[in-house]
CSV table of C-alpha atoms and ligand atoms in Angstrom, one decimal:
chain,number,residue,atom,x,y,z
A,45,UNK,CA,20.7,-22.0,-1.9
A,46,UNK,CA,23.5,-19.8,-1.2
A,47,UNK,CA,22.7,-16.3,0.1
A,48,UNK,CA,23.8,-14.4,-3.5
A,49,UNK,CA,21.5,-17.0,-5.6
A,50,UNK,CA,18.7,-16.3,-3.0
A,51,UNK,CA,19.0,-12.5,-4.0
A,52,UNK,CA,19.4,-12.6,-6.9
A,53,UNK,CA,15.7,-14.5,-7.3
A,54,UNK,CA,14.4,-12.4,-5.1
A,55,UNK,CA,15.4,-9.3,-7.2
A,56,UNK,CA,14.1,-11.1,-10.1
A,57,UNK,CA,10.9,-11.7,-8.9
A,58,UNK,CA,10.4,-8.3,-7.2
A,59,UNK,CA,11.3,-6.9,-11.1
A,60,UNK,CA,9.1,-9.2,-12.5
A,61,UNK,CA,6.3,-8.2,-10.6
A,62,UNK,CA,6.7,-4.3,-10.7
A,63,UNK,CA,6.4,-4.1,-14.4
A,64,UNK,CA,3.7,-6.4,-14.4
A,65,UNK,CA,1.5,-4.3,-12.1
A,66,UNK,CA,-0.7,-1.5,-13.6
A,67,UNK,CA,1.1,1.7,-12.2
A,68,UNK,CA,-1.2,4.4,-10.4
A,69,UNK,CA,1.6,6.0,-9.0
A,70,UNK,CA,1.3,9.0,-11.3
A,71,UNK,CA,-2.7,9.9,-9.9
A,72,UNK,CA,-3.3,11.7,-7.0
A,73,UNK,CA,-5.0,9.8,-4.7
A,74,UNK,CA,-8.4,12.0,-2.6
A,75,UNK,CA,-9.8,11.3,0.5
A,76,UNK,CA,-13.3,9.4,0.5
A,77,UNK,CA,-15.5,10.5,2.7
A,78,UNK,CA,-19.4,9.9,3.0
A,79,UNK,CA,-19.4,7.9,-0.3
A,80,UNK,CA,-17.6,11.0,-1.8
A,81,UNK,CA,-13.7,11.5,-3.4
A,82,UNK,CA,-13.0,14.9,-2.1
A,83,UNK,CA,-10.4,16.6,-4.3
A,84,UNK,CA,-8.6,19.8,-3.1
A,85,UNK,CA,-8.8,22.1,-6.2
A,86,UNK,CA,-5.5,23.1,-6.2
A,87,UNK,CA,-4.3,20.2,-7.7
A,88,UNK,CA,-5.9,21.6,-10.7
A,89,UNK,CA,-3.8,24.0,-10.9
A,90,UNK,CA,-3.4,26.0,-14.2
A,91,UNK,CA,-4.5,22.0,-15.7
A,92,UNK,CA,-8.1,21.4,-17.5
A,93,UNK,CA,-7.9,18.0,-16.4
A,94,UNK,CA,-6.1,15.7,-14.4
A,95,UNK,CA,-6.8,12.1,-12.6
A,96,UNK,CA,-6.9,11.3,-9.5
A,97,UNK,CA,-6.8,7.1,-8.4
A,98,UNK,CA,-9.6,5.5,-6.1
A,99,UNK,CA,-9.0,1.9,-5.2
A,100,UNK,CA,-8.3,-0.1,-8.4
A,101,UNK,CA,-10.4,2.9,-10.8
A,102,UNK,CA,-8.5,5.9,-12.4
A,103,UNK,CA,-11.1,8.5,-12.9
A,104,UNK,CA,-10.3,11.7,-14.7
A,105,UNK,CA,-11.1,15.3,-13.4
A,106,UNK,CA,-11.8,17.9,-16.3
A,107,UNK,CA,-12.8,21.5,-15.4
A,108,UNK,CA,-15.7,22.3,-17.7
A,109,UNK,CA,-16.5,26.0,-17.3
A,110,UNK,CA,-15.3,28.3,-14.2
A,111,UNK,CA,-16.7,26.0,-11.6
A,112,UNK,CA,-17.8,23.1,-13.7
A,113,UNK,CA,-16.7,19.9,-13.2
A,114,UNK,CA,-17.0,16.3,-14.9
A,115,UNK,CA,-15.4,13.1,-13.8
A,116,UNK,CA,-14.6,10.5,-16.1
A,117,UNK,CA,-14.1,6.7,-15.8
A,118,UNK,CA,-10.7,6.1,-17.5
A,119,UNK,CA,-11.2,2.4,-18.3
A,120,UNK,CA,-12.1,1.8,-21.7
A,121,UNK,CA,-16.0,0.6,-22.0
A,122,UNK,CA,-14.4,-2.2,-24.6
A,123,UNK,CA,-12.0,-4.4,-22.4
A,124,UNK,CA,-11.2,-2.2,-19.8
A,125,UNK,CA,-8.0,-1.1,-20.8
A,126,UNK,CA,-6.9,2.5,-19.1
A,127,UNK,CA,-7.7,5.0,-22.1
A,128,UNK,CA,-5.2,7.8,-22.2
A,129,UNK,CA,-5.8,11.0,-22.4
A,130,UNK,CA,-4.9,13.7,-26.3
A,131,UNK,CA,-5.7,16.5,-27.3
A,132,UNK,CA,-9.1,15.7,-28.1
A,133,UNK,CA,-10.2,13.2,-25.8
A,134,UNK,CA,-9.1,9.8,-25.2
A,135,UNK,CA,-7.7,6.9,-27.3
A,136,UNK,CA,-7.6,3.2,-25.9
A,137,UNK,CA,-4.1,1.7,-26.6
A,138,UNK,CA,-5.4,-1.8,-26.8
A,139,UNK,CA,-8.0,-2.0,-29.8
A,140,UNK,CA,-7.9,1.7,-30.8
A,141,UNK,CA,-11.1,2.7,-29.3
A,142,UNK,CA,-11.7,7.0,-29.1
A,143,UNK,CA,-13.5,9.2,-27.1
A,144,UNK,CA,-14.5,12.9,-26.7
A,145,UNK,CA,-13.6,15.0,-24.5
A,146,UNK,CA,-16.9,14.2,-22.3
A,147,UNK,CA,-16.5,10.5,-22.6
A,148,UNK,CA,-18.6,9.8,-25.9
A,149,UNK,CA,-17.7,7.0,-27.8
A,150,UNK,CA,-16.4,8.1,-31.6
A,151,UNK,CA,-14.9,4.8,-32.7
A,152,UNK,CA,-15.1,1.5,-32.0
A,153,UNK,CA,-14.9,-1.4,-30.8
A,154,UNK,CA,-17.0,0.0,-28.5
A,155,UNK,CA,-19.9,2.7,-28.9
A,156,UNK,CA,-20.4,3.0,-25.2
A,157,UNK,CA,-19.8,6.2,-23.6
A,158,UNK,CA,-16.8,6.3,-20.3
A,159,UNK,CA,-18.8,6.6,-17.0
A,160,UNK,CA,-19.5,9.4,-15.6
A,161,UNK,CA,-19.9,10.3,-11.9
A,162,UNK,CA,-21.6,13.4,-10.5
A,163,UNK,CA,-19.5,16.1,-9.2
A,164,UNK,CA,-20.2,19.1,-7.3
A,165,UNK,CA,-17.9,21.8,-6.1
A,166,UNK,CA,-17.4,24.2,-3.5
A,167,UNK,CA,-14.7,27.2,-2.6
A,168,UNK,CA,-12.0,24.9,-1.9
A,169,UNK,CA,-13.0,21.1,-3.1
A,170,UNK,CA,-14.0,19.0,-6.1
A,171,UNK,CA,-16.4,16.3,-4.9
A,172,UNK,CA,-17.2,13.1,-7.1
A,173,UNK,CA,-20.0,10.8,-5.8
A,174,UNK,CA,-18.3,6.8,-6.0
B,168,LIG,S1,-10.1,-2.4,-24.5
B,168,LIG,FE1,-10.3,-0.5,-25.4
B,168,LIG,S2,-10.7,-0.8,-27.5
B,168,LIG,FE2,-10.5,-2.8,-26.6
C-alpha cells in the first residue's frame, strides 16, 4: 500500500469512528473523591442546570432553591438513550419519552423516573454521591 492510500484509510477510519462515538466533550468533567463527584459551583454560574460527565454516565446538575441541589441521570430509563434537556424537562430523542424537570416520567415508553443521586453542598462545592 502506498503511503497516500495508507492515509487516506487511516483518515477514514479515524472519521468513521469519531462520529460514531457518543460525544461527552461538551460536560464538565468533576473530580471523584471518597465515592463523591465534587463540582466547583462556579460552573453554575448564572445556569439552573448544567451536566457534568463521570465515566460513561452524564448526570445533570439543577439548582433547586438557593442552595438546593438535585442530580439527575441523563440516560433515558427506556433504552438508555441520553435525554436532552427543554424548557420543561427532558425529552428522549429515540422513542419520544418526557420528563419533568425532577426526573418524573410524563410519557412513555417508559413510566420510570431518571435516577437520582443525593447531593449536598457547601460554600464552594456541589457534591453528588456515585
Ligand atoms: S430510549 Fe428513550 S424513549 Fe426509548
Amino acid at each position: 500500500m502506498k503511503r497516500r492510500s495508507f492515509l487516506k484509510s487511516v483518515a477514514t477510519i479515524t472519521t468513521v469512528s469519531l462520529v460514531g462515538c457518543k460525544s461527552t466533550s461538551a460536560h464538565y468533567r468533576p473530580l471523584h473523591l471518597n465515592n463523591r463527584l465534587v463540582i466547583n459551583k462556579s460552573h453554575l454560574a448564572n445556569k439552573s442546570r448544567f451536566t457534568v460527565a463521570f465515566k460513561d454516565q452524564i448526570i445533570a446538575i439543577i439548582q433547586h432553591g438557593a442552595d438546593s441541589y438535585i442530580a439527575l441521570g441523563m440516560n433515558c430509563t427506556h433504552l438508555g438513550c441520553e435525554i436532552s434537556p427543554v424548557e420543561d424537562g427532558y425529552i428522549c430523542p429515540c422513542h419520544g419519552a418526557k420528563f419533568d424537570q425532577v426526573g418524573v416520567a410524563l410519557k412513555g415508553p417508559t413510566n420510570i423516573n431518571l435516577p437520582r443521586f443525593k447531593t449536598d453542598a457547601d460554600d464552594t462545592n456541589i457534591y453528588v454521591e456515585f
